[in-house]
Structures are given as C-alpha cells and as structure tokens.
PDB file of C-alpha atoms in Angstrom:
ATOM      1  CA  UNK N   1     111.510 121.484  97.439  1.00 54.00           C
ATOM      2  CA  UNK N   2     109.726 118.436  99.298  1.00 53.00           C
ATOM      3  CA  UNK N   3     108.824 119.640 102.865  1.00 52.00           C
ATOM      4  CA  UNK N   4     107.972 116.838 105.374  1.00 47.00           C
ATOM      5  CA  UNK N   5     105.870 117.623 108.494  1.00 47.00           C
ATOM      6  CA  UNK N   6     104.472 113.898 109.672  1.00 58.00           C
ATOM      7  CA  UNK N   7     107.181 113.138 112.257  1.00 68.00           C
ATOM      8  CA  UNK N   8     106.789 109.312 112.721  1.00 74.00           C
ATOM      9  CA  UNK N   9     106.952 108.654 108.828  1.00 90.00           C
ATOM     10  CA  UNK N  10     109.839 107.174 106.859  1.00 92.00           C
ATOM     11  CA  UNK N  11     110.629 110.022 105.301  1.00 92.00           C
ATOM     12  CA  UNK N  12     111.389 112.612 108.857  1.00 90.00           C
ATOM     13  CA  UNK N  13     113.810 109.692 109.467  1.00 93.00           C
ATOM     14  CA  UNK N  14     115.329 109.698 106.258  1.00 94.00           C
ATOM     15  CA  UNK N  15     115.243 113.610 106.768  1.00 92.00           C
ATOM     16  CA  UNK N  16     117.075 113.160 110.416  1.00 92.00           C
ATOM     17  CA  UNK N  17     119.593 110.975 108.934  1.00 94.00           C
ATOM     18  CA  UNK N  18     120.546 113.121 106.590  1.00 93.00           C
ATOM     19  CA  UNK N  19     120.639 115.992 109.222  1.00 91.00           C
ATOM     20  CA  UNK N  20     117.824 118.179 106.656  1.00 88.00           C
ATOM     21  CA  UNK N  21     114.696 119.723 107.113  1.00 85.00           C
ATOM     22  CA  UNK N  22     113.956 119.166 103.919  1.00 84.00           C
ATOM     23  CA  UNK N  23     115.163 117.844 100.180  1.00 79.00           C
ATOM     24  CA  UNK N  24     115.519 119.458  97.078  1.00 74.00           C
ATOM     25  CA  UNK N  25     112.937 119.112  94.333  1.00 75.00           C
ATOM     26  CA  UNK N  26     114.619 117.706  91.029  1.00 82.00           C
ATOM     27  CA  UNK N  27     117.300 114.988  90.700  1.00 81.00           C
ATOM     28  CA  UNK N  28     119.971 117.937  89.276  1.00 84.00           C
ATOM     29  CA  UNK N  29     119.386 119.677  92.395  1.00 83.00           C
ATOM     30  CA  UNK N  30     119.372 116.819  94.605  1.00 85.00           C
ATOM     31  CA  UNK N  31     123.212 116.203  96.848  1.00 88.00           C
ATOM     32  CA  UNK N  32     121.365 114.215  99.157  1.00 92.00           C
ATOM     33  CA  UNK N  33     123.317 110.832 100.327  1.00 95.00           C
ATOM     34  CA  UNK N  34     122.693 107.599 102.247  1.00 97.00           C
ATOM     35  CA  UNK N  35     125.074 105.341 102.714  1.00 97.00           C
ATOM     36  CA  UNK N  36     123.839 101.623 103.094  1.00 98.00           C
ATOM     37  CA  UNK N  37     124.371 101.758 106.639  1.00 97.00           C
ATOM     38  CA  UNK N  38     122.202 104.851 106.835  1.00 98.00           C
ATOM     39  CA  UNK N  39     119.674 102.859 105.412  1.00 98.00           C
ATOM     40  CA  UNK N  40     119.654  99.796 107.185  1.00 97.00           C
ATOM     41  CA  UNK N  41     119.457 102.577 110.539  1.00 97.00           C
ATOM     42  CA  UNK N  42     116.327 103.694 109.266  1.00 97.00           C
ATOM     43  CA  UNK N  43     115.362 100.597 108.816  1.00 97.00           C
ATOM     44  CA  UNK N  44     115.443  99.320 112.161  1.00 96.00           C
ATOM     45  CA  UNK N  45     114.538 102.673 113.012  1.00 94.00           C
ATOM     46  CA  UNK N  46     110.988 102.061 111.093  1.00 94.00           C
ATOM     47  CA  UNK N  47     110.685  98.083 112.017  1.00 93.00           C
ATOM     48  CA  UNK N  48     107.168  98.615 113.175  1.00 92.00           C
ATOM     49  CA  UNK N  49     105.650 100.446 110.538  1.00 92.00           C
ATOM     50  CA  UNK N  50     107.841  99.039 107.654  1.00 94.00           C
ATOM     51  CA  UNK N  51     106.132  95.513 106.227  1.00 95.00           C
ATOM     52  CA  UNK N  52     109.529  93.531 104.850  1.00 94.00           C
ATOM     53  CA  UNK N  53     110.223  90.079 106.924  1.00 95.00           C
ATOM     54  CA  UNK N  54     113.650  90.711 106.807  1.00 96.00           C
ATOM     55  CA  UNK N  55     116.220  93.635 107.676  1.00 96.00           C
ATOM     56  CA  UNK N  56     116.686  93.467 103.599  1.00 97.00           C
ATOM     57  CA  UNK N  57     113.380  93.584 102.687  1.00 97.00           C
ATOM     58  CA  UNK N  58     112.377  96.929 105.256  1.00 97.00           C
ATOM     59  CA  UNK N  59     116.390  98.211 103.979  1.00 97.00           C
ATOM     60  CA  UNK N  60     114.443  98.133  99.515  1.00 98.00           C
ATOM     61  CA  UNK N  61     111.124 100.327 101.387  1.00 97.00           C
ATOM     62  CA  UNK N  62     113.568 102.590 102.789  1.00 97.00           C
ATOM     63  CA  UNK N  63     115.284 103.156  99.355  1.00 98.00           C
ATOM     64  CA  UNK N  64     112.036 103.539  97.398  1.00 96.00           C
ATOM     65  CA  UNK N  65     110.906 106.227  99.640  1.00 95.00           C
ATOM     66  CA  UNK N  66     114.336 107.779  98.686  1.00 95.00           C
ATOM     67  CA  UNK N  67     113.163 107.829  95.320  1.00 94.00           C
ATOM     68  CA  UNK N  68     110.777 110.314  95.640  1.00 90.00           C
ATOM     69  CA  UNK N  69     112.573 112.460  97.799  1.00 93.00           C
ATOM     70  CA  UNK N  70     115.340 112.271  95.259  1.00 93.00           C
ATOM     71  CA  UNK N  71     117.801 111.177  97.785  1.00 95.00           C
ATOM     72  CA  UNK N  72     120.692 108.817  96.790  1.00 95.00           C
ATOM     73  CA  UNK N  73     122.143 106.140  97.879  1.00 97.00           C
ATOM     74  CA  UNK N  74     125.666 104.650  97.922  1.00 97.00           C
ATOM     75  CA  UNK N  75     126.109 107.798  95.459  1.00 95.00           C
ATOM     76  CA  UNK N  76     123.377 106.034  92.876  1.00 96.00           C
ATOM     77  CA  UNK N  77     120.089 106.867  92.268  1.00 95.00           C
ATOM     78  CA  UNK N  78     117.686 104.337  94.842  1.00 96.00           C
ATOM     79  CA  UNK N  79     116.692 102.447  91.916  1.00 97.00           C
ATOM     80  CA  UNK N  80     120.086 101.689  90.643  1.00 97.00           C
ATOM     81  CA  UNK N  81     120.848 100.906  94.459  1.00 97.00           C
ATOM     82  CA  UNK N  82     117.970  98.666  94.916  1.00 97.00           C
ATOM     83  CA  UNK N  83     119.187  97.133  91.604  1.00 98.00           C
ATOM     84  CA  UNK N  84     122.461  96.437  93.481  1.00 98.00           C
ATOM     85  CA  UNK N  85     121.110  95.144  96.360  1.00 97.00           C
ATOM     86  CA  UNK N  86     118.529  92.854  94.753  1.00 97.00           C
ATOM     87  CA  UNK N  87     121.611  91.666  93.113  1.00 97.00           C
ATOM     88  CA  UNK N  88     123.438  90.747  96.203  1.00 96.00           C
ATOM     89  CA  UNK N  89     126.295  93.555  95.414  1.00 97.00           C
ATOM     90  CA  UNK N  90     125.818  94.497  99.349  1.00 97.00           C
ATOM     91  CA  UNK N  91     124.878  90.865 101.090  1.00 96.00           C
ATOM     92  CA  UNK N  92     127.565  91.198 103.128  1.00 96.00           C
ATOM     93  CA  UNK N  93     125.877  94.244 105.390  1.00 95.00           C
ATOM     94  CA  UNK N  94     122.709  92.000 105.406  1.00 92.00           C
ATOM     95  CA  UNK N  95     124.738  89.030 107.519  1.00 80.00           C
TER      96      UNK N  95
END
C-alpha cells in the first residue's frame, strides 16, 4: 500500500479526490478512478506547484503521478489516458 503524509503534494490531492487515505500497492489490486474532470480539479487545484503552461499540460503531470499510485483514469491505466489525451480523444474538456 502507498501511504502519503506530505499534505500540499499532488498526490494528498489526488488522495482527497478520490476520498482515500491511501492507494493500493499493485495494479490488480488497484480500483482507484479519476475521471477527466477529477483531473483537470487537481489540476487547478496544484496550478502553483505544477510546471505545464496550459490547463492540458498541468492535467498529463497529474496523470503521471497517477501512475505510480496506480490510480486510473477514465477507467485506463494513466498512460493509456495520457495516450488519449495527447491524442486529442478529450480536447473538448480542454476548451
């Protein structure tokens, strides 16, 4: 199990959003789910502290700190998601 304590980091927000204190350890385990919306939150959540120009940009740091906390995303794995999004398969909650 991944146990976060640093309160201001990306990750306790992921953790809030998701309403856990903490993930589980292994992708078999994991049930964890973000929706894209949930993501761009945390996002603007994290605008200071993220480095992307855009909302996109900060939206791909928040998904690859899902990846180690084996937390999914749209009901993919992050890097499938950030796949999708780098493709443009969810522009149109970027607008």
């Amino acid at each position: 199990m991944i146990l976060m304590s640093a309160r201001d980091e990306t990750p306790h927000t992921v953790l809030k959003t998701l309403g856990q204190k903490k993930c589980n350890g292994s992708w078999e385990a994991s049930t964890e789910n973000l929706t894209i919306e949930q993501v761009i939150e945390v996002s603007e959540k994290k605008k200071d502290k993220l480095t992307g120009a855009s909302t996109k940009a900060r939206a791909l740091e928040v998904m690859g700190t899902c990846v180690s906390m084996r937390v999914h995303v749209e009901g993919m794995r992050p890097k499938e998601a950030i796949a999708a999004v780098k493709k443009g398969d969810f522009d149109s909650h970027f607008s």
